[in-house]
Amino acid sequence: MPEELNPFEIAARQVRDAAEKLGLREDVVEALIQPEKALEVNIPIKMDNGEIRVFKGFRVQHNTARGPAKGGIRFHPNVTLDEVKALALWMTYKCATAGIPYGGGKGGVIVDPKQLSEGELERLSRAYFRAISPIIGPDKDIPAPDVNTNPQIMAWMFDEYSKIVGYNAFGVITAKPLEIGGSEGRVEATGRGVFYVTREAMRVLGIDPKNATAAVQGFGNVGQYSARFLAEELGVKIVAVSDSKGTIYNPDGFDVEDLIKWKLENKTVVTYPKAQEKNDDPKQALYYDVDILIPAALENQITKENVDKISEKVKIISEAANGPTTPEADIALHERGVLVIPDILANAGGVTVSYFEWVQNRMGYYWTLEEVREKLDRILTKAFHEIYELRNEKKVMMREATYMRAIQRVYNAMKLRGWI
Ligand code: NAD
């Protein structure tokens, strides 16, 4: 049987598995899986050459029992409604995992933004936000960036919405530039969070970071910051890194700062001169003898097909990306004794600092980087240990323990509100 790779089916299975362990009724579980709302929009854009191109986009609100929907917007040629539904579901349980008062949402546009001019990208970003604006708002649904979207795009979207409502609606979107209501520490936040939970995992497993090695698949925002903090603050050696063009390896460890500079200037890591080995396969980064693996690219990277290629040496997998491990690979890794820190915990730093940004926007009072980091550390460290204890107590996988705790919170909110 080929493995199920539809991200929404995978997400639904993750919820079903954990809900079963909680003893929830099947009809109730369906209410924990299906999204509340899914909007599809078709956006005509005038291209620079005068042609009209129609782009398809989505915005999904998965569950708002605990608060307004929250979740990023992805610009990618492979975006599908099922992918956006899965990402929105993961946001519901990610916010519940971090204990922040939001539900889950997600957006996506089918586009390769690298093929657009700056003007085309701005027109598309504004038009997409206009199209979804009836269901968006600081108390309804608060977007943020995801793959291929960034603070500049957030600025255009914030501006478009502010024009519609007639005032500066800072709280409508997060990860804005600092000059227009952004928060200190937002750009680094997801990688910072990956760093905190990986640090705690090393602590409970008794791994000395100074003797530990790590590999990072995907060297964008999240991969770069995860690698940087692990190397700079704990002395972990980053020996393998990949991006969409391929993998580089150096057993002596990379100078992460220098590698980030190279990636920014040259758009890829594969041409980096200080690599000892290069490979065209972006997945090769997953197959070296390292203690820590950080998949920080896209979904379905560790599957039934390649899980056996993952080294026996790997002790921790920190899922920086959303959905990088399929359920069958997850079970295989668990049986081998690998501690998989699931995405909805490992990468919750981004949405948590987005929440901090929204709180600061509503107060009109802004925190220092130290305050942001300290608050984020407290939330994620506490979540990690509570989940690790639940995992040990119930003898389940980290992912199941994470979902059990998060589902209980969403279930309680729905029950109290009389939805179920
Ligand atoms: P990004 O666009 O900044 O970077 C993505 C990186 O992955 C790029 O370096 C790209 O070259 C690389 N890549 C693409 N396909 C690849 C492949 N097949 N193999 C190896 N590398 C590949 O995106 P990002 O914001 O860093 O997001 C990465 C992941 O983290 C996504 O799954 C995203 O949903 C998740 N995430 C991001 C945030 C955030 O705050 N940015 C928060 C939570 C989760």
XYZ file of N, CA and C in Angstrom, residues 6-232:
681
model
N -1.413 12.834 1.525
C -2.260 14.027 1.545
C -2.146 14.660 2.939
N -1.654 15.913 3.001
C -1.376 16.481 4.327
C -2.613 16.570 5.225
N -3.801 16.800 4.641
C -4.983 16.890 5.500
C -5.343 15.524 6.075
N -5.176 14.473 5.256
C -5.448 13.117 5.763
C -4.474 12.773 6.885
N -3.213 13.204 6.709
C -2.204 12.943 7.750
C -2.576 13.689 9.033
N -2.941 14.964 8.874
C -3.298 15.770 10.050
C -4.509 15.159 10.763
N -5.499 14.718 9.962
C -6.703 14.115 10.544
C -6.330 12.856 11.320
N -5.415 12.071 10.757
C -5.001 10.840 11.445
C -4.305 11.150 12.775
N -3.488 12.220 12.766
C -2.796 12.592 14.007
C -3.808 12.948 15.098
N -4.874 13.667 14.695
C -5.905 14.035 15.672
C -6.662 12.783 16.127
N -7.039 11.921 15.144
C -7.791 10.706 15.492
C -7.023 9.825 16.470
N -5.710 9.628 16.191
C -4.891 8.755 17.053
C -4.879 9.266 18.485
N -4.680 10.585 18.640
C -4.588 11.133 19.997
C -5.965 11.174 20.659
N -7.014 11.482 19.870
C -8.368 11.566 20.438
C -8.818 10.196 20.946
N -8.399 9.156 20.221
C -8.734 7.797 20.643
C -8.109 7.499 22.009
N -6.860 7.945 22.172
C -6.174 7.721 23.459
C -6.853 8.499 24.587
N -7.532 9.604 24.214
C -8.256 10.382 25.230
C -9.654 9.810 25.469
N -10.040 8.820 24.648
C -11.349 8.188 24.801
C -12.507 9.049 24.304
N -12.231 9.944 23.321
C -13.300 10.815 22.814
C -14.174 10.057 21.808
N -15.454 10.417 21.760
C -16.383 9.771 20.826
C -16.054 10.154 19.388
N -16.327 9.227 18.446
C -15.973 9.448 17.038
C -16.638 10.682 16.427
N -17.937 10.904 16.780
C -18.654 12.050 16.210
C -18.023 13.366 16.695
N -17.532 13.355 17.917
C -16.893 14.549 18.469
C -15.544 14.787 17.766
N -14.857 13.692 17.475
C -13.541 13.804 16.842
C -13.657 14.496 15.486
N -14.740 14.191 14.763
C -14.956 14.826 13.456
C -15.002 16.351 13.609
N -15.619 16.811 14.699
C -15.715 18.260 14.956
C -14.347 18.856 15.298
N -13.431 18.017 15.733
C -12.077 18.492 16.047
C -11.179 18.487 14.806
N -11.665 17.840 13.722
C -10.858 17.694 12.503
C -11.289 18.670 11.406
N -12.601 18.751 11.153
C -13.058 19.522 9.981
C -12.920 21.033 10.197
N -12.498 21.790 9.173
C -12.380 23.243 9.348
C -13.745 23.917 9.405
N -13.812 25.012 10.179
C -15.070 25.768 10.268
C -15.408 26.418 8.934
N -14.380 26.935 8.257
C -14.641 27.759 7.076
C -13.467 27.629 6.103
N -13.774 27.536 4.789
C -12.707 27.524 3.778
C -13.151 28.427 2.631
N -12.380 29.454 2.388
C -12.719 30.417 1.341
C -11.752 30.234 0.169
N -12.321 30.162 -1.061
C -11.457 30.096 -2.253
C -11.659 31.387 -3.030
N -10.568 32.012 -3.434
C -10.680 33.260 -4.189
C -9.874 33.142 -5.491
N -10.349 33.805 -6.537
C -9.615 33.841 -7.816
C -9.322 35.300 -8.108
N -8.027 35.599 -8.241
C -7.609 36.996 -8.231
C -6.980 37.378 -9.571
N -7.660 38.216 -10.372
C -7.033 38.668 -11.623
C -5.992 39.753 -11.338
N -4.810 39.576 -11.912
C -3.726 40.552 -11.702
C -3.227 41.034 -13.056
N -3.066 42.336 -13.172
C -2.494 42.905 -14.389
C -0.976 42.734 -14.319
N -0.426 41.932 -15.212
C 1.020 41.684 -15.188
C 1.734 42.854 -15.868
N 3.062 42.915 -15.681
C 3.825 44.047 -16.225
C 3.699 44.140 -17.752
N 3.513 42.973 -18.415
C 3.428 42.993 -19.884
C 2.004 43.268 -20.391
N 1.104 43.629 -19.479
C -0.257 43.986 -19.883
C -1.247 42.851 -19.829
N -0.719 41.597 -19.739
C -1.619 40.423 -19.680
C -2.325 40.340 -18.329
N -3.506 39.701 -18.330
C -4.193 39.432 -17.061
C -3.942 37.971 -16.691
N -3.461 37.745 -15.458
C -3.332 36.355 -14.989
C -4.183 36.174 -13.751
N -4.888 35.042 -13.703
C -5.773 34.794 -12.562
C -5.073 33.825 -11.594
N -4.901 34.273 -10.357
C -4.270 33.444 -9.328
C -5.338 32.920 -8.375
N -5.185 31.660 -8.004
C -6.139 31.066 -7.049
C -5.542 31.116 -5.648
N -6.359 31.515 -4.684
C -5.896 31.567 -3.296
C -6.942 30.993 -2.358
N -6.492 30.705 -1.127
C -7.388 30.134 -0.114
C -7.155 30.815 1.228
N -8.197 30.816 2.060
C -8.025 31.123 3.477
C -8.928 30.169 4.235
N -8.336 29.439 5.149
C -9.090 28.447 5.920
C -9.052 28.817 7.396
N -10.232 28.781 8.034
C -10.296 28.949 9.490
C -10.684 27.602 10.066
N -9.767 27.004 10.786
C -10.018 25.635 11.221
C -10.894 25.550 12.453
N -10.528 26.271 13.510
C -11.305 26.188 14.752
C -11.074 27.461 15.553
N -12.157 28.118 15.967
C -12.002 29.385 16.698
C -12.576 29.298 18.111
N -12.670 28.076 18.647
C -13.257 27.926 19.992
C -12.411 28.643 21.047
N -11.082 28.648 20.876
C -10.203 29.244 21.896
C -9.831 30.702 21.590
N -10.257 31.228 20.443
C -9.899 32.602 20.092
C -9.920 32.788 18.593
N -9.587 34.001 18.104
C -9.594 34.231 16.659
C -8.625 33.297 15.933
N -8.910 33.054 14.654
C -8.024 32.197 13.861
C -6.668 32.882 13.699
N -5.605 32.073 13.650
C -4.261 32.632 13.478
C -3.455 31.683 12.621
N -2.745 32.233 11.644
C -1.905 31.371 10.817
C -1.380 32.089 9.585
N -0.298 31.590 9.060
C 0.436 32.262 7.991
C -0.208 32.164 6.620
N 0.434 32.842 5.680
C 0.035 32.820 4.270
C 1.230 32.310 3.470
N 0.982 31.272 2.686
C 2.053 30.646 1.898
C 1.888 30.999 0.432
N 2.951 31.414 -0.231
C 2.960 31.606 -1.688
C 3.815 30.489 -2.272
N 3.195 29.552 -2.957
C 3.980 28.421 -3.489
C 3.211 27.800 -4.652
N 3.909 27.331 -5.696
C 3.185 26.742 -6.836
C 2.423 25.477 -6.471
N 2.833 24.764 -5.399
C 2.170 23.494 -5.060
C 1.079 23.626 -4.011
N 0.681 24.856 -3.687
C -0.378 25.036 -2.680
C -1.660 24.354 -3.160
N -2.313 23.615 -2.243
C -3.636 23.037 -2.538
C -4.551 23.344 -1.358
N -5.856 23.201 -1.577
C -6.798 23.441 -0.478
C -6.536 22.464 0.668
N -6.228 21.210 0.321
C -5.981 20.230 1.387
C -4.737 20.580 2.193
N -3.727 21.115 1.511
C -2.522 21.532 2.252
C -2.882 22.668 3.212
N -3.641 23.646 2.737
C -3.995 24.794 3.584
C -4.880 24.331 4.748
N -5.782 23.376 4.479
C -6.628 22.841 5.555
C -5.774 22.146 6.620
N -4.774 21.398 6.171
C -3.885 20.715 7.132
C -3.108 21.737 7.953
N -2.571 22.735 7.270
C -1.766 23.745 7.978
C -2.633 24.511 8.976
N -3.916 24.748 8.620
C -4.829 25.449 9.531
C -5.142 24.580 10.755
N -5.346 23.277 10.504
C -5.593 22.358 11.630
C -4.392 22.355 12.579
N -3.187 22.249 11.994
C -1.987 22.235 12.846
C -1.887 23.529 13.668
N -2.354 24.650 13.100
C -2.313 25.920 13.843
C -3.240 25.879 15.056
N -4.427 25.281 14.900
C -5.341 25.171 16.051
C -4.638 24.492 17.217
N -3.985 23.351 16.897
C -3.387 22.563 17.982
C -2.026 23.134 18.405
N -1.404 23.893 17.528
C -0.151 24.579 17.900
C -0.445 25.688 18.912
N -1.486 26.469 18.659
C -1.839 27.557 19.587
C -2.265 26.974 20.930
N -2.994 25.853 20.882
C -3.400 25.207 22.141
C -2.172 24.655 22.868
N -1.195 24.141 22.101
C 0.031 23.610 22.712
C 0.802 24.713 23.439
N 0.906 25.874 22.794
C 1.631 26.987 23.412
C 0.775 27.671 24.476
N -0.520 27.376 24.486
C -1.414 27.988 25.470
C -1.727 29.436 25.160
N -1.676 29.820 23.879
C -2.022 31.193 23.508
C -3.470 31.228 23.004
N -4.176 32.351 23.248
C -5.634 32.354 23.054
C -6.088 32.552 21.615
N -5.706 31.629 20.773
C -6.074 31.671 19.359
C -6.583 30.320 18.904
N -7.344 30.369 17.810
C -7.657 29.164 17.068
C -6.688 29.055 15.902
N -7.035 28.206 14.914
C -6.096 27.989 13.810
C -6.636 28.466 12.482
N -5.773 29.045 11.678
C -6.119 29.442 10.322
C -4.906 29.304 9.426
N -5.100 29.400 8.136
C -3.960 29.395 7.212
C -4.430 29.911 5.865
N -3.496 30.483 5.109
C -3.822 30.955 3.778
C -2.759 30.517 2.787
N -3.138 30.523 1.523
C -2.155 30.165 0.509
C -2.572 30.702 -0.841
N -1.586 30.992 -1.679
C -1.841 31.390 -3.060
C -0.976 30.493 -3.948
N -1.595 29.985 -5.032
C -0.840 29.132 -5.956
C -0.026 30.048 -6.864
N 1.233 30.201 -6.562
C 2.090 31.116 -7.315
C 3.552 30.816 -6.998
N 4.410 31.004 -7.980
C 5.841 30.982 -7.705
C 6.293 32.440 -7.653
N 6.430 32.996 -6.449
C 6.695 34.441 -6.358
C 8.032 34.834 -6.980
N 8.935 33.839 -7.153
C 10.240 34.154 -7.757
C 10.091 34.556 -9.224
N 8.946 34.191 -9.828
C 8.700 34.536 -11.239
C 8.041 35.910 -11.394
N 7.715 36.574 -10.258
C 7.011 37.857 -10.335
C 7.975 39.020 -10.136
N 7.646 40.157 -10.763
C 8.404 41.379 -10.477
C 7.929 41.895 -9.119
N 8.675 42.845 -8.556
C 8.292 43.437 -7.261
C 6.866 44.031 -7.333
N 6.574 44.718 -8.446
C 5.261 45.347 -8.606
C 4.154 44.310 -8.699
N 4.406 43.225 -9.434
C 3.403 42.162 -9.565
C 3.137 41.508 -8.197
N 4.228 41.302 -7.453
C 4.107 40.688 -6.126
C 3.290 41.584 -5.195
N 3.540 42.884 -5.251
C 2.774 43.811 -4.400
C 1.293 43.796 -4.805
N 1.016 43.834 -6.102
C -0.384 43.857 -6.556
C -1.109 42.572 -6.126
N -0.402 41.432 -6.266
C -1.017 40.157 -5.876
C -1.257 40.115 -4.365
N -0.273 40.561 -3.583
C -0.405 40.516 -2.114
C -1.592 41.363 -1.671
N -1.695 42.567 -2.222
C -2.796 43.462 -1.842
C -4.145 42.892 -2.306
N -4.181 42.370 -3.528
C -5.455 41.876 -4.069
C -5.924 40.634 -3.308
N -4.983 39.758 -2.952
C -5.348 38.563 -2.169
C -5.946 38.995 -0.833
N -5.305 39.974 -0.187
C -5.787 40.394 1.131
C -7.157 41.069 1.027
N -7.344 41.850 -0.064
C -8.666 42.455 -0.290
C -9.717 41.365 -0.446
N -9.339 40.339 -1.188
C -10.309 39.272 -1.473
C -10.709 38.508 -0.209
N -9.761 38.341 0.724
C -10.115 37.573 1.937
C -10.552 38.494 3.083
N -10.521 39.825 2.847
C -10.761 40.779 3.948
C -12.119 40.610 4.653
N -13.186 40.135 3.977
C -14.443 39.987 4.718
C -14.349 39.025 5.906
N -13.424 38.076 5.844
C -13.366 37.121 6.976
C -12.150 37.367 7.880
N -11.389 38.443 7.605
C -10.154 38.739 8.348
C -10.419 39.890 9.321
N -9.616 40.013 10.360
C -9.731 41.149 11.279
C -9.027 40.849 12.589
N -8.636 41.887 13.340
C -7.868 41.675 14.581
C -8.580 40.795 15.610
N -9.908 40.717 15.540
C -10.622 39.838 16.462
C -11.235 38.639 15.755
N -10.938 38.484 14.440
C -11.542 37.382 13.686
C -10.489 36.393 13.200
N -9.511 36.916 12.494
C -8.512 36.050 11.857
C -7.292 36.916 11.568
N -6.134 36.483 12.063
C -4.922 37.315 12.025
C -3.814 36.571 11.272
N -3.611 36.878 9.992
C -2.561 36.183 9.242
C -1.137 36.573 9.656
N -0.174 35.926 9.021
C 1.264 36.097 9.303
C 2.005 35.500 8.102
N 3.338 35.541 8.074
C 4.040 34.932 6.934
C 4.167 33.414 7.057
N 4.391 32.789 5.934
C 4.792 31.377 5.883
C 5.779 31.287 4.717
N 5.892 30.123 4.104
C 6.894 29.933 3.049
C 6.711 30.993 1.940
N 7.791 31.664 1.611
C 7.845 32.665 0.522
C 7.056 33.948 0.775
N 6.638 34.190 1.995
C 6.080 35.509 2.311
C 6.913 36.099 3.451
N 6.936 37.423 3.565
C 7.903 38.063 4.460
C 7.342 39.372 5.025
N 8.091 40.067 5.886
C 7.579 41.305 6.500
C 7.151 42.371 5.483
N 7.812 42.473 4.342
C 7.381 43.457 3.338
C 5.973 43.125 2.825
N 5.736 41.853 2.594
C 4.401 41.436 2.135
C 3.373 41.694 3.240
N 3.783 41.443 4.498
C 2.863 41.736 5.624
C 2.544 43.232 5.650
N 3.541 44.083 5.348
C 3.343 45.541 5.365
C 2.316 45.951 4.312
N 2.421 45.379 3.100
C 1.442 45.697 2.037
C 0.047 45.259 2.462
N -0.034 44.073 3.055
C -1.353 43.539 3.446
C -1.953 44.374 4.573
N -1.127 44.737 5.551
C -1.580 45.603 6.656
C -2.096 46.928 6.088
N -1.366 47.483 5.132
C -1.745 48.773 4.539
C -3.070 48.652 3.789
N -3.216 47.567 3.035
C -4.446 47.360 2.258
C -5.661 47.269 3.188
N -5.520 46.486 4.244
C -6.641 46.315 5.180
C -6.941 47.639 5.889
N -5.889 48.381 6.265
C -6.075 49.659 6.971
C -6.827 50.643 6.094
N -6.564 50.594 4.782
C -7.294 51.478 3.853
C -8.767 51.081 3.796
N -9.030 49.793 3.831
C -10.423 49.329 3.759
C -11.200 49.812 4.988
N -10.589 49.644 6.198
C -11.347 49.965 7.422
C -11.196 51.427 7.834
N -10.206 52.136 7.254
C -10.083 53.566 7.514
C -9.286 53.947 8.748
N -8.541 53.022 9.303
C -7.614 53.345 10.413
C -6.457 52.348 10.382
N -5.404 52.629 11.182
C -4.257 51.714 11.209
C -4.594 50.469 12.020
N -4.977 49.419 11.341
C -5.389 48.185 12.031
C -4.148 47.308 12.268
N -3.285 47.753 13.209
C -2.023 47.027 13.421
C -2.238 45.557 13.766
N -3.338 45.284 14.508
C -3.551 43.916 14.980
C -4.098 42.945 13.942
N -4.195 43.359 12.668
C -4.788 42.469 11.663
C -3.804 41.437 11.120
N -2.508 41.701 11.282
C -1.505 40.784 10.716
C -0.249 40.900 11.558
N 0.523 39.821 11.653
C 1.743 39.884 12.467
C 2.981 39.571 11.625
N 4.138 39.775 12.286
C 5.446 39.733 11.618
C 5.585 40.926 10.670
N 5.015 42.045 11.082
C 5.179 43.301 10.329
C 6.582 43.842 10.600
N 7.080 44.723 9.733
C 8.353 45.370 10.042
C 8.229 46.196 11.337
N 9.358 46.364 12.035
C 9.353 47.077 13.326
C 8.764 48.474 13.223
N 9.008 49.134 12.099
C 8.576 50.534 11.928
C 7.062 50.679 11.922
N 6.342 49.606 11.613
C 4.876 49.709 11.549
C 4.219 48.644 12.422
N 4.644 48.634 13.690
C 3.953 47.792 14.666
C 4.470 46.378 14.814
N 5.645 46.092 14.271
C 6.230 44.764 14.460
C 6.798 44.609 15.856
N 7.128 43.362 16.199
C 7.711 43.109 17.524
C 9.187 42.786 17.394
N 9.959 43.214 18.389
C 11.326 42.718 18.505
C 11.257 41.189 18.549
N 12.227 40.542 17.937
C 12.339 39.094 18.076
C 11.372 38.281 17.243
N 10.564 38.934 16.358
C 9.616 38.131 15.577
C 10.308 37.391 14.438
N 11.262 38.057 13.797
C 11.904 37.428 12.628
C 12.634 36.145 13.043
N 13.249 36.163 14.206
C 14.021 35.003 14.665
C 13.157 33.982 15.420
N 11.879 34.333 15.682
C 11.102 33.632 16.716
C 10.960 32.122 16.504
N 10.696 31.691 15.284
C 10.461 30.257 15.084
C 11.765 29.484 15.336
N 12.862 29.994 14.792
C 14.163 29.365 15.033
C 14.555 29.429 16.501
N 14.204 30.511 17.150
C 14.491 30.666 18.583
C 13.739 29.581 19.372
N 12.493 29.356 18.967
C 11.687 28.333 19.639
C 12.251 26.933 19.394
N 12.684 26.667 18.157
C 13.291 25.366 17.840
C 14.515 25.169 18.745
N 15.264 26.245 18.921
C 16.451 26.212 19.779
C 16.062 25.860 21.229
N 15.031 26.504 21.775
C 14.661 26.241 23.176
C 14.241 24.783 23.379
N 13.388 24.272 22.491
C 12.903 22.903 22.731
C 14.008 21.876 22.473
N 14.909 22.172 21.526
C 16.011 21.245 21.265
C 16.972 21.245 22.465
N 17.188 22.417 23.022
C 18.035 22.523 24.227
C 17.442 21.667 25.361
N 16.124 21.756 25.556
C 15.484 20.990 26.629
C 15.530 19.490 26.333
N 15.399 19.122 25.064
C 15.466 17.697 24.699
C 16.870 17.152 24.999
N 17.893 17.952 24.689
C 19.270 17.512 24.993
C 19.427 17.343 26.502
N 18.807 18.262 27.256
C 18.895 18.218 28.714
C 18.287 16.913 29.244
N 17.062 16.574 28.809
C 16.421 15.373 29.374
C 17.100 14.087 28.896
N 17.743 14.134 27.725
C 18.414 12.929 27.224
C 19.881 12.863 27.667
N 20.329 13.880 28.372
C 21.713 13.895 28.862
C 22.744 14.043 27.751
N 22.401 14.808 26.710
C 23.360 15.029 25.613
C 24.108 16.329 25.875
N 25.428 16.266 25.809
C 26.230 17.481 25.996
C 26.278 18.244 24.663
N 25.684 19.443 24.603
C 25.621 20.169 23.329
C 27.001 20.404 22.703
N 28.010 20.531 23.543
C 29.351 20.841 23.017
C 29.916 19.675 22.204
N 29.406 18.466 22.487
C 29.858 17.294 21.709
C 28.811 16.853 20.698
N 27.775 17.671 20.511
C 26.669 17.232 19.641
C 26.809 17.816 18.238
N 26.277 17.055 17.252
C 26.269 17.525 15.863
C 24.823 17.607 15.372
N 24.604 18.485 14.393
C 23.245 18.641 13.867
C 23.273 18.843 12.363
N 22.161 18.465 11.717
C 21.970 18.703 10.278
C 20.663 19.446 10.093
N 20.654 20.397 9.167
C 19.474 21.237 8.959
C 19.038 21.130 7.496
N 17.812 20.645 7.264
C 17.287 20.571 5.898
C 16.393 21.782 5.659
N 16.765 22.637 4.695
C 16.013 23.879 4.452
C 16.730 24.998 5.179
N 17.245 25.956 4.418
C 18.045 27.009 5.055
C 17.420 28.369 4.764
N 16.124 28.488 5.119
C 15.435 29.776 5.015
C 15.380 30.411 6.389
N 14.343 31.167 6.624
C 14.209 31.865 7.910
C 14.394 30.906 9.089
N 13.625 29.842 9.124
C 13.601 28.985 10.307
C 14.897 28.171 10.434
N 15.339 27.590 9.324
C 16.562 26.791 9.345
C 17.773 27.618 9.764
N 17.875 28.824 9.231
C 19.035 29.672 9.540
C 19.090 30.030 11.024
N 17.950 30.486 11.571
C 17.978 30.892 12.989
C 18.142 29.695 13.915
N 17.528 28.563 13.566
C 17.688 27.372 14.415
C 19.167 27.009 14.489
N 19.816 26.963 13.316
C 21.231 26.580 13.256
C 22.090 27.590 14.019
N 21.797 28.850 13.814
C 22.605 29.903 14.414
C 22.572 29.861 15.938
N 21.375 29.746 16.529
C 21.292 29.748 17.996
C 21.900 28.479 18.587
N 21.681 27.343 17.943
C 22.257 26.101 18.474
C 23.781 26.170 18.453
N 24.328 26.735 17.382
C 25.792 26.820 17.264
C 26.350 27.891 18.207
N 25.750 29.080 18.152
C 26.331 30.205 18.906
C 26.134 30.089 20.404
